[in-house]
mmCIF file of C-alpha atoms and ligand atoms in Angstrom:
data_model
loop_
_atom_site.group_PDB
_atom_site.id
_atom_site.type_symbol
_atom_site.label_atom_id
_atom_site.label_comp_id
_atom_site.label_asym_id
_atom_site.label_seq_id
_atom_site.Cartn_x
_atom_site.Cartn_y
_atom_site.Cartn_z
ATOM 1 C CA UNK A 23 81.756 88.656 103.582
ATOM 2 C CA UNK A 24 82.450 88.696 99.840
ATOM 3 C CA UNK A 25 84.824 91.490 98.959
ATOM 4 C CA UNK A 26 84.565 93.512 95.807
ATOM 5 C CA UNK A 27 87.955 92.266 94.606
ATOM 6 C CA UNK A 28 87.036 88.603 94.889
ATOM 7 C CA UNK A 29 88.075 87.588 91.345
ATOM 8 C CA UNK A 30 91.325 89.566 91.440
ATOM 9 C CA UNK A 31 92.233 88.092 94.824
ATOM 10 C CA UNK A 32 91.206 84.557 93.805
ATOM 11 C CA UNK A 33 93.490 84.751 90.761
ATOM 12 C CA UNK A 34 96.292 86.456 92.657
ATOM 13 C CA UNK A 35 96.280 84.055 95.594
ATOM 14 C CA UNK A 36 96.099 81.076 93.269
ATOM 15 C CA UNK A 37 99.086 82.239 91.221
ATOM 16 C CA UNK A 38 101.032 82.734 94.476
ATOM 17 C CA UNK A 39 99.949 79.222 95.580
ATOM 18 C CA UNK A 40 98.490 80.736 98.748
ATOM 19 C CA UNK A 41 95.472 78.955 100.189
ATOM 20 C CA UNK A 42 93.453 81.221 102.479
ATOM 21 C CA UNK A 43 90.404 79.788 104.226
ATOM 22 C CA UNK A 44 87.133 81.761 104.423
ATOM 23 C CA UNK A 45 88.120 83.303 107.765
ATOM 24 C CA UNK A 46 91.384 84.595 106.296
ATOM 25 C CA UNK A 47 89.597 85.884 103.195
ATOM 26 C CA UNK A 48 87.173 87.748 105.428
ATOM 27 C CA UNK A 49 90.131 89.285 107.274
ATOM 28 C CA UNK A 50 91.722 90.343 103.986
ATOM 29 C CA UNK A 51 88.439 91.839 102.747
ATOM 30 C CA UNK A 52 87.993 93.714 106.032
ATOM 31 C CA UNK A 53 91.541 95.105 105.844
ATOM 32 C CA UNK A 54 91.127 96.200 102.215
ATOM 33 C CA UNK A 55 87.765 97.841 103.014
ATOM 34 C CA UNK A 56 89.350 99.767 105.901
ATOM 35 C CA UNK A 57 92.317 100.718 103.734
ATOM 36 C CA UNK A 58 90.036 102.084 101.009
ATOM 37 C CA UNK A 59 87.936 103.966 103.531
ATOM 38 C CA UNK A 60 90.838 105.760 105.213
ATOM 39 C CA UNK A 61 93.276 106.114 102.310
ATOM 40 C CA UNK A 62 91.764 109.365 100.974
ATOM 41 C CA UNK A 63 91.915 110.900 104.474
ATOM 42 C CA UNK A 64 95.237 109.561 105.750
ATOM 43 C CA UNK A 65 96.996 109.491 102.347
ATOM 44 C CA UNK A 66 98.448 106.079 103.120
ATOM 45 C CA UNK A 67 99.384 105.104 99.542
ATOM 46 C CA UNK A 68 99.025 106.752 96.128
ATOM 47 C CA UNK A 69 97.089 103.851 94.553
ATOM 48 C CA UNK A 70 93.364 103.077 94.679
ATOM 49 C CA UNK A 71 90.970 100.367 93.452
ATOM 50 C CA UNK A 72 92.482 97.328 91.736
ATOM 51 C CA UNK A 73 95.800 99.135 91.552
ATOM 52 C CA UNK A 74 95.889 99.272 95.372
ATOM 53 C CA UNK A 75 95.140 95.561 95.587
ATOM 54 C CA UNK A 76 97.850 94.642 93.059
ATOM 55 C CA UNK A 77 100.601 97.082 94.071
ATOM 56 C CA UNK A 78 100.161 96.778 97.804
ATOM 57 C CA UNK A 79 98.152 93.723 98.872
ATOM 58 C CA UNK A 80 99.363 91.193 96.305
ATOM 59 C CA UNK A 81 102.836 92.732 96.350
ATOM 60 C CA UNK A 82 102.983 92.164 100.137
ATOM 61 C CA UNK A 83 101.586 88.641 99.808
ATOM 62 C CA UNK A 84 104.093 87.700 97.101
ATOM 63 C CA UNK A 85 106.709 87.252 99.841
ATOM 64 C CA UNK A 86 104.484 85.019 101.994
ATOM 65 C CA UNK A 87 105.656 81.617 100.650
ATOM 66 C CA UNK A 88 109.302 82.542 101.324
ATOM 67 C CA UNK A 89 108.451 83.975 104.744
ATOM 68 C CA UNK A 90 106.540 80.779 105.589
ATOM 69 C CA UNK A 91 109.629 78.659 104.801
ATOM 70 C CA UNK A 92 111.895 80.873 106.908
ATOM 71 C CA UNK A 93 109.476 80.975 109.853
ATOM 72 C CA UNK A 94 109.133 77.195 109.845
ATOM 73 C CA UNK A 95 112.821 76.946 110.818
ATOM 74 C CA UNK A 96 112.108 78.583 114.223
ATOM 75 C CA UNK A 97 110.325 76.855 117.107
ATOM 76 C CA UNK A 98 108.067 79.867 117.569
ATOM 77 C CA UNK A 99 108.819 82.565 115.054
ATOM 78 C CA UNK A 100 108.632 86.212 116.148
ATOM 79 C CA UNK A 101 107.998 88.421 113.110
ATOM 80 C CA UNK A 102 108.259 92.204 112.951
ATOM 81 C CA UNK A 103 107.486 94.667 110.167
ATOM 82 C CA UNK A 104 109.485 97.885 110.516
ATOM 83 C CA UNK A 105 108.104 101.171 109.146
ATOM 84 C CA UNK A 106 104.808 99.398 108.561
ATOM 85 C CA UNK A 107 102.890 102.507 107.400
ATOM 86 C CA UNK A 108 99.426 101.241 106.435
ATOM 87 C CA UNK A 109 100.445 97.714 107.521
ATOM 88 C CA UNK A 110 102.517 96.724 104.495
ATOM 89 C CA UNK A 111 103.657 94.052 104.168
ATOM 90 C CA UNK A 112 102.890 93.151 107.823
ATOM 91 C CA UNK A 113 99.078 92.883 107.826
ATOM 92 C CA UNK A 114 98.643 90.852 104.605
ATOM 93 C CA UNK A 115 101.477 88.578 105.814
ATOM 94 C CA UNK A 116 99.853 88.166 109.235
ATOM 95 C CA UNK A 117 96.619 87.133 107.510
ATOM 96 C CA UNK A 118 98.415 84.636 105.251
ATOM 97 C CA UNK A 119 100.570 83.195 108.072
ATOM 98 C CA UNK A 120 98.077 82.633 110.897
ATOM 99 C CA UNK A 121 100.405 80.533 113.086
ATOM 100 C CA UNK A 122 102.651 83.443 113.986
ATOM 101 C CA UNK A 123 102.589 86.571 116.100
ATOM 102 C CA UNK A 124 103.488 89.826 114.398
ATOM 103 C CA UNK A 125 104.741 93.197 115.628
ATOM 104 C CA UNK A 126 104.272 96.309 113.487
ATOM 105 C CA UNK A 127 106.676 99.162 114.259
ATOM 106 C CA UNK A 128 105.533 102.616 113.112
ATOM 107 C CA UNK A 129 106.475 106.018 114.489
ATOM 108 C CA UNK A 130 103.858 108.232 112.806
ATOM 109 C CA UNK A 131 100.807 108.726 115.045
ATOM 110 C CA UNK A 132 98.181 108.943 112.301
ATOM 111 C CA UNK A 133 99.372 105.706 110.749
ATOM 112 C CA UNK A 134 99.454 104.015 114.152
ATOM 113 C CA UNK A 135 95.796 105.013 114.621
ATOM 114 C CA UNK A 136 94.970 103.495 111.251
ATOM 115 C CA UNK A 137 96.890 100.304 112.065
ATOM 116 C CA UNK A 138 95.151 99.766 115.418
ATOM 117 C CA UNK A 139 91.748 100.333 113.855
ATOM 118 C CA UNK A 140 92.494 98.056 110.874
ATOM 119 C CA UNK A 141 93.703 95.275 113.199
ATOM 120 C CA UNK A 142 90.438 95.467 115.127
ATOM 121 C CA UNK A 143 88.352 95.406 111.947
ATOM 122 C CA UNK A 144 90.268 92.400 110.632
ATOM 123 C CA UNK A 145 90.111 90.619 114.028
ATOM 124 C CA UNK A 146 93.892 90.515 114.231
ATOM 125 C CA UNK A 147 94.342 92.500 117.442
ATOM 126 C CA UNK A 148 95.168 89.407 119.543
ATOM 127 C CA UNK A 149 97.987 88.234 117.293
ATOM 128 C CA UNK A 150 99.372 91.447 115.844
ATOM 129 C CA UNK A 151 100.610 94.251 118.081
ATOM 130 C CA UNK A 152 101.738 97.743 117.184
ATOM 131 C CA UNK A 153 104.790 99.446 118.663
ATOM 132 C CA UNK A 154 104.176 103.156 118.174
ATOM 133 C CA UNK A 155 107.822 104.175 118.439
ATOM 134 C CA UNK A 156 110.851 104.974 116.387
ATOM 135 C CA UNK A 157 112.854 101.891 115.521
ATOM 136 C CA UNK A 158 115.699 103.321 117.632
ATOM 137 C CA UNK A 159 113.580 102.850 120.769
ATOM 138 C CA UNK A 160 112.597 99.221 120.141
ATOM 139 C CA UNK A 161 114.136 96.782 122.641
ATOM 140 C CA UNK A 162 112.618 93.419 121.600
ATOM 141 C CA UNK A 163 114.224 90.781 119.424
ATOM 142 C CA UNK A 164 112.683 89.070 116.402
ATOM 143 C CA UNK A 165 113.442 86.030 114.253
ATOM 144 C CA UNK A 166 112.214 87.533 110.995
ATOM 145 C CA UNK A 167 112.140 91.276 110.259
ATOM 146 C CA UNK A 168 110.446 92.600 107.134
ATOM 147 C CA UNK A 169 110.354 96.049 105.645
ATOM 148 C CA UNK A 170 109.175 97.570 102.401
ATOM 149 C CA UNK A 171 109.753 101.093 101.051
ATOM 150 C CA UNK A 172 111.852 101.809 104.146
ATOM 151 C CA UNK A 173 115.281 103.401 104.494
ATOM 152 C CA UNK A 174 118.312 102.423 102.372
ATOM 153 C CA UNK A 175 119.939 99.317 103.887
ATOM 154 C CA UNK A 176 123.138 101.140 104.866
ATOM 155 C CA UNK A 177 121.145 103.644 106.943
ATOM 156 C CA UNK A 178 119.357 101.061 109.085
ATOM 157 C CA UNK A 179 121.136 97.717 109.298
ATOM 158 C CA UNK A 180 123.242 98.771 112.308
ATOM 159 C CA UNK A 181 119.991 99.712 114.092
ATOM 160 C CA UNK A 182 118.303 96.481 113.028
ATOM 161 C CA UNK A 183 121.209 94.156 113.949
ATOM 162 C CA UNK A 184 120.636 94.114 117.755
ATOM 163 C CA UNK A 185 116.911 93.482 117.214
ATOM 164 C CA UNK A 186 117.531 90.292 115.237
ATOM 165 C CA UNK A 187 117.599 87.042 117.237
ATOM 166 C CA UNK A 188 120.145 84.249 116.792
ATOM 167 C CA UNK A 189 119.978 82.923 113.206
ATOM 168 C CA UNK A 190 117.302 85.486 112.300
ATOM 169 C CA UNK A 191 116.572 86.951 108.888
ATOM 170 C CA UNK A 192 115.975 90.434 107.568
ATOM 171 C CA UNK A 193 113.611 90.250 104.564
ATOM 172 C CA UNK A 194 113.663 93.500 102.626
ATOM 173 C CA UNK A 195 111.079 93.918 99.871
ATOM 174 C CA UNK A 196 112.992 95.506 97.011
ATOM 175 C CA UNK A 197 112.589 96.267 93.305
ATOM 176 C CA UNK A 198 115.672 96.332 91.070
ATOM 177 C CA UNK A 199 118.542 93.924 91.695
ATOM 178 C CA UNK A 200 121.187 96.457 90.578
ATOM 179 C CA UNK A 201 119.924 98.996 93.124
ATOM 180 C CA UNK A 202 119.988 96.459 95.938
ATOM 181 C CA UNK A 203 123.497 95.377 94.972
ATOM 182 C CA UNK A 204 124.563 99.021 95.177
ATOM 183 C CA UNK A 205 122.891 99.321 98.599
ATOM 184 C CA UNK A 206 124.803 96.232 99.761
ATOM 185 C CA UNK A 207 128.096 97.790 98.622
ATOM 186 C CA UNK A 208 127.254 100.792 100.822
ATOM 187 C CA UNK A 209 126.464 98.424 103.711
ATOM 188 C CA UNK A 210 129.928 96.864 103.394
ATOM 189 C CA UNK A 211 131.535 100.304 103.241
ATOM 190 C CA UNK A 212 129.700 101.996 106.071
ATOM 191 C CA UNK A 213 128.025 99.549 108.481
ATOM 192 C CA UNK A 214 129.653 98.105 111.597
ATOM 193 C CA UNK A 215 127.429 95.016 111.400
ATOM 194 C CA UNK A 216 128.310 92.429 108.725
ATOM 195 C CA UNK A 217 125.787 90.522 106.650
ATOM 196 C CA UNK A 218 125.402 87.796 104.060
ATOM 197 C CA UNK A 219 122.640 88.392 101.531
ATOM 198 C CA UNK A 220 120.737 86.433 98.926
ATOM 199 C CA UNK A 221 117.950 87.395 96.539
ATOM 200 C CA UNK A 222 114.615 85.695 96.004
ATOM 201 C CA UNK A 223 112.823 86.934 92.862
ATOM 202 C CA UNK A 224 109.113 87.644 93.374
ATOM 203 C CA UNK A 225 106.301 87.443 90.832
ATOM 204 C CA UNK A 226 103.502 89.833 91.765
ATOM 205 C CA UNK A 227 100.297 88.781 89.985
ATOM 206 C CA UNK A 228 99.135 91.319 87.360
ATOM 207 C CA UNK A 229 102.241 93.474 87.897
ATOM 208 C CA UNK A 230 104.851 93.842 85.169
ATOM 209 C CA UNK A 231 107.677 95.043 87.360
ATOM 210 C CA UNK A 232 110.791 93.659 88.953
ATOM 211 C CA UNK A 233 110.311 92.666 92.590
ATOM 212 C CA UNK A 234 112.443 90.676 94.987
ATOM 213 C CA UNK A 235 113.164 89.842 98.561
ATOM 214 C CA UNK A 236 116.672 90.554 99.792
ATOM 215 C CA UNK A 237 117.252 88.045 102.626
ATOM 216 C CA UNK A 238 120.032 88.958 105.034
ATOM 217 C CA UNK A 239 121.593 87.208 108.004
ATOM 218 C CA UNK A 240 124.204 88.564 110.393
ATOM 219 C CA UNK A 241 127.655 86.984 110.159
HETATM 220 C C1 SAM B 299 107.445 105.016 102.742
HETATM 221 S S1 SAM B 299 106.533 104.434 104.125
HETATM 222 C C2 SAM B 299 106.316 102.728 103.704
HETATM 223 C C3 SAM B 299 105.204 102.112 104.481
HETATM 224 C C4 SAM B 299 104.943 100.634 104.159
HETATM 225 N N1 SAM B 299 106.026 99.802 104.632
HETATM 226 C C5 SAM B 299 104.683 100.402 102.698
HETATM 227 O O1 SAM B 299 105.378 99.592 102.087
HETATM 228 O O2 SAM B 299 103.768 101.051 102.152
HETATM 229 C C6 SAM B 299 107.750 104.335 105.422
HETATM 230 C C7 SAM B 299 107.126 104.253 106.790
HETATM 231 O O3 SAM B 299 108.150 104.031 107.746
HETATM 232 C C8 SAM B 299 107.929 104.843 108.874
HETATM 233 N N2 SAM B 299 109.256 105.059 109.481
HETATM 234 C C9 SAM B 299 110.317 105.644 108.881
HETATM 235 N N3 SAM B 299 111.387 105.613 109.704
HETATM 236 C C10 SAM B 299 110.987 104.992 110.846
HETATM 237 C C11 SAM B 299 111.635 104.672 112.063
HETATM 238 N N4 SAM B 299 112.917 104.989 112.253
HETATM 239 N N5 SAM B 299 110.938 104.047 113.028
HETATM 240 C C12 SAM B 299 109.632 103.717 112.825
HETATM 241 N N6 SAM B 299 108.960 104.003 111.691
HETATM 242 C C13 SAM B 299 109.615 104.633 110.708
HETATM 243 C C14 SAM B 299 107.285 106.104 108.314
HETATM 244 O O4 SAM B 299 106.541 106.805 109.293
HETATM 245 C C15 SAM B 299 106.413 105.533 107.212
HETATM 246 O O5 SAM B 299 105.122 105.219 107.671
#
């Protein structure tokens, strides 16, 4: 399959130094096609066309090199994406990191339906599972937990802490450093769990906006 965003994706993947083989590109094209088909009905994200690819697909993939380095430190890395919505960043990451199993946690039924369908279309159903529950009901543990456009850190880190395995990382996709620093102050003030954090700046191809990963480990 040759997707309609081939040039944009070629440039974007190259500037992120991500090398996807033809099978992975087909998976990405299938996911984007499904996303575009259902977005007007399910109102998954506000963007469409190239804007959707840049703001959501490439934005999600911009964290993949960092995630790959973190995952390589675990014998068999268990990755979860909390509040996955339309599968962001979880599905693009699962396509870019084919050695790992992913779990997408999403509590909204309509979005869960979309996720299950998109995973089938992109032939990811054997490696990516969906937990259709509130985060509060999840019992499993993970080595790497991602989330993007989710709750403020202070509202969720105490819920996330027991779900993080020994030496595991929370990787929060965030925008402005000052806002994240403020969120971390709130974490120190209000959370029972304690964390050390560091920032990894992200460059999203074709996007003039501040993006970063906030990496956190329990201490
Ligand atoms: C603003 S959307 C972001 C979706 C996606 N991560 C993205 O970047 O586009 C937040 C998603 O988290 C889900 N969500 C919020 N709180 C949750 C919880 N406690 N457990 C599971 N899902 C949750 C919502 O249903 C929604 O789909």
